[in-house]
Amino acid sequence: MKTSIALIGFMGVGKSAVARVIADKLNKQLVEVDSVIVKKSGKSIIQIFNEGEIAFRELEIQAIKEISEKRNQVISCGGGVVLNKINIDRLKQDSLIIWLTASPRVILKRVRLDKESRPLLKADSKTSDIAELLRFRRPFYERAADLKIDTSKMEIQSVADYILHKLSENEDFSSKK
Ligand code: S3P
């Protein structure tokens, strides 16, 4: 039986906020992959990206490796975790993978206030830029996901409630610690 869940999806779909609610409800450890990377490297995400995206992806692979060794977690993944298959293979050992989506317009609205900490978005990023990156990434998310939820018209709490309901029906998942 799996004892963890991993939330994947594009920036701004609500992974962190939803993960917080679910972890609290299931009494499991909340893990933010980006925070693990920042803590381990002693650098901000922006600083790491300044050394190149590959440097960031290497740290991300290392962080996922360590996280995957533990159980009973709710893992909020950075938007690009799916780009390296090894990450998904490792997460799948103990996690159900839940893909949160939203329309490019909703994503732009949600990330508007927080673009500075997201090196892949520029101050003048448009809906079409987000749509293009989403189009490229969609097959990666699709391949990884056990469950997909379009959050465009949903509040955080309803997304969390929906996931909790699905988990309670899933025979491969143990909500007990
Ligand atoms: C990234 C998403 C970010 C962060 C980094 C790269 C991506 O995380 O990991 O900026 O490639 O989509 P969030 O999805 O939590 O914003």
Coordinates of C-alpha atoms and ligand atoms in Angstrom, one line a residue:
M1 CA 0.0 0.0 0.0
K2 CA 1.1 3.5 -0.7
T3 CA 1.2 6.0 2.2
S4 CA 2.1 9.3 0.5
I5 CA 0.7 11.6 -2.1
A6 CA 2.6 13.8 -4.5
L7 CA 1.0 16.9 -6.1
I8 CA 2.3 17.8 -9.5
G9 CA 1.3 20.4 -12.0
F10 CA 2.2 23.8 -13.4
M11 CA 3.2 26.8 -11.3
G12 CA 0.2 28.5 -9.8
V13 CA -2.2 25.6 -9.8
G14 CA -2.4 25.6 -6.0
K15 CA -0.2 22.6 -5.1
S16 CA 1.3 24.1 -2.0
A17 CA -2.0 25.3 -0.5
V18 CA -3.8 22.1 -1.3
A19 CA -0.9 20.0 0.1
R20 CA -1.1 21.9 3.4
V21 CA -4.8 21.2 3.9
I22 CA -4.4 17.5 3.0
A23 CA -1.3 16.9 5.2
D24 CA -3.1 18.5 8.1
K25 CA -6.2 16.4 7.6
L26 CA -4.4 13.1 7.1
N27 CA -1.8 13.9 9.8
K28 CA 1.1 13.3 7.4
Q29 CA 4.3 15.2 6.9
L30 CA 4.1 18.1 4.5
V31 CA 7.1 18.3 2.2
E32 CA 7.7 21.2 -0.2
V33 CA 10.3 20.0 -2.7
D34 CA 11.5 23.6 -3.5
S35 CA 12.0 24.3 0.2
V36 CA 14.1 21.1 0.6
I37 CA 16.3 22.3 -2.3
V38 CA 16.7 25.8 -0.8
K39 CA 17.6 24.4 2.6
K40 CA 20.1 21.8 1.3
S41 CA 21.9 24.2 -1.1
G42 CA 21.7 27.3 1.1
K43 CA 20.6 29.3 -2.0
S44 CA 17.4 30.7 -3.3
I45 CA 15.6 29.2 -6.3
I46 CA 16.6 32.3 -8.3
Q47 CA 20.3 32.0 -7.3
I48 CA 20.3 28.4 -8.3
F49 CA 18.6 29.1 -11.7
N50 CA 21.3 31.8 -12.3
E51 CA 23.8 29.0 -12.4
G52 CA 21.6 27.4 -15.1
E53 CA 18.4 25.3 -15.1
I54 CA 20.5 22.1 -15.2
A55 CA 22.0 22.9 -11.9
F56 CA 18.5 23.3 -10.5
R57 CA 17.3 20.1 -12.0
E58 CA 20.2 18.2 -10.5
L59 CA 19.4 19.5 -7.0
E60 CA 15.8 18.6 -7.7
I61 CA 16.6 15.0 -8.6
Q62 CA 18.7 14.7 -5.4
A63 CA 15.9 16.2 -3.2
I64 CA 13.3 13.8 -4.7
K65 CA 15.6 10.9 -4.1
E66 CA 15.9 11.7 -0.4
I67 CA 12.2 12.5 0.0
S68 CA 11.3 9.3 -1.7
E69 CA 13.0 7.3 1.0
K70 CA 10.5 8.3 3.6
R71 CA 6.8 7.4 4.0
N72 CA 3.6 9.1 5.1
Q73 CA 4.1 12.4 3.3
V74 CA 2.2 14.9 1.3
I75 CA 4.7 16.2 -1.2
S76 CA 4.2 19.4 -3.1
C77 CA 6.4 19.2 -6.2
G78 CA 7.9 22.1 -8.3
G79 CA 6.3 22.4 -11.7
G80 CA 9.2 20.8 -13.5
V81 CA 9.6 17.7 -11.4
V82 CA 8.0 15.6 -14.2
L83 CA 10.6 16.5 -16.7
N84 CA 13.0 13.9 -15.4
K85 CA 11.4 10.5 -15.4
I86 CA 13.6 9.3 -12.6
N87 CA 11.8 11.6 -10.3
I88 CA 8.4 10.1 -11.1
D89 CA 9.7 6.6 -10.9
R90 CA 11.0 7.3 -7.4
L91 CA 7.9 9.1 -6.2
K92 CA 5.6 6.4 -7.5
Q93 CA 7.2 3.8 -5.2
D94 CA 5.1 5.2 -2.2
S95 CA 3.0 8.0 -3.7
L96 CA -0.2 8.4 -5.5
I97 CA 0.4 11.2 -8.0
I98 CA -2.2 13.9 -8.3
W99 CA -2.0 16.4 -11.2
L100 CA -3.6 19.8 -10.6
T101 CA -4.3 21.8 -13.7
A102 CA -5.7 25.2 -14.5
S103 CA -6.2 27.3 -17.6
P104 CA -3.3 29.6 -18.7
R105 CA -5.5 32.6 -17.9
V106 CA -6.1 31.4 -14.3
I107 CA -2.5 30.5 -13.9
L108 CA -1.3 34.0 -15.0
K109 CA -3.8 35.6 -12.5
R110 CA -2.6 33.4 -9.7
V111 CA 1.2 33.8 -10.2
R112 CA 1.0 37.5 -11.0
L113 CA 1.8 38.5 -7.4
D114 CA 4.7 36.1 -7.1
K115 CA 6.6 36.1 -10.4
E116 CA 9.8 37.2 -8.8
S117 CA 10.4 33.9 -7.1
R118 CA 9.7 32.0 -10.3
P119 CA 12.6 32.2 -12.7
L120 CA 10.7 30.6 -15.6
L121 CA 8.2 33.4 -15.6
K122 CA 9.1 36.9 -16.7
A123 CA 7.6 40.1 -15.4
D124 CA 5.9 40.5 -18.8
S125 CA 4.9 36.8 -19.3
K126 CA 1.6 36.6 -21.1
T127 CA -1.1 33.9 -21.3
S128 CA 0.3 32.7 -24.6
D129 CA 3.8 32.1 -23.0
I130 CA 2.2 30.0 -20.3
A131 CA 0.1 28.2 -22.8
E132 CA 3.2 27.3 -24.8
L133 CA 5.1 25.9 -21.8
L134 CA 2.0 24.1 -20.7
R135 CA 1.6 22.5 -24.1
F136 CA 5.1 21.2 -24.0
R137 CA 4.7 19.8 -20.5
R138 CA 1.2 18.3 -20.7
P139 CA 2.4 14.9 -21.9
F140 CA 4.8 14.7 -19.0
Y141 CA 2.1 15.4 -16.5
E142 CA -0.3 13.1 -18.2
R143 CA 2.1 10.2 -18.2
A144 CA 2.9 10.7 -14.5
A145 CA -0.6 11.2 -13.1
D146 CA -2.9 8.8 -11.3
L147 CA -5.6 11.4 -10.9
K148 CA -6.2 14.8 -12.7
I149 CA -8.1 17.7 -11.3
D150 CA -8.9 21.0 -13.1
T151 CA -8.7 23.6 -10.4
S152 CA -9.6 26.6 -12.6
K153 CA -13.0 27.2 -11.0
M154 CA -12.3 25.6 -7.6
E155 CA -11.3 26.9 -4.2
I156 CA -8.4 25.3 -2.4
Q157 CA -10.7 23.6 0.2
S158 CA -12.9 22.0 -2.5
V159 CA -9.8 20.7 -4.3
A160 CA -8.6 19.2 -1.0
D161 CA -12.0 17.7 -0.2
Y162 CA -12.2 16.1 -3.6
I163 CA -8.8 14.6 -3.2
L164 CA -9.5 13.3 0.3
H165 CA -12.7 11.7 -1.0
K166 CA -10.8 10.0 -3.9
L167 CA -8.1 8.8 -1.5
S168 CA -10.7 7.2 0.8
E169 CA -12.0 5.2 -2.1
N170 CA -8.6 4.1 -3.4
E171 CA -7.6 0.6 -2.4
D172 CA -3.9 1.3 -3.1
F173 CA -3.7 4.1 -0.5
S174 CA -3.5 4.0 3.2
S175 CA -4.6 7.2 5.0
K176 CA -3.4 5.7 8.3
K177 CA 0.0 6.7 9.6
Ligands
S3P1 C1 9.4 25.4 -11.7 C2 8.5 25.6 -10.8 C3 8.7 26.1 -9.5 C4 10.2 25.9 -9.1 C5 11.1 26.4 -10.2 C6 10.9 25.7 -11.5 C7 9.1 24.8 -13.1 O1 7.9 25.6 -8.5 O2 10.4 24.5 -8.8 O3 10.9 27.7 -10.3 O4 9.9 24.3 -13.8 O5 7.8 24.8 -13.4 P1 6.3 25.9 -8.4 O6 5.6 25.0 -9.4 O7 6.0 25.5 -7.0 O8 6.1 27.3 -8.6

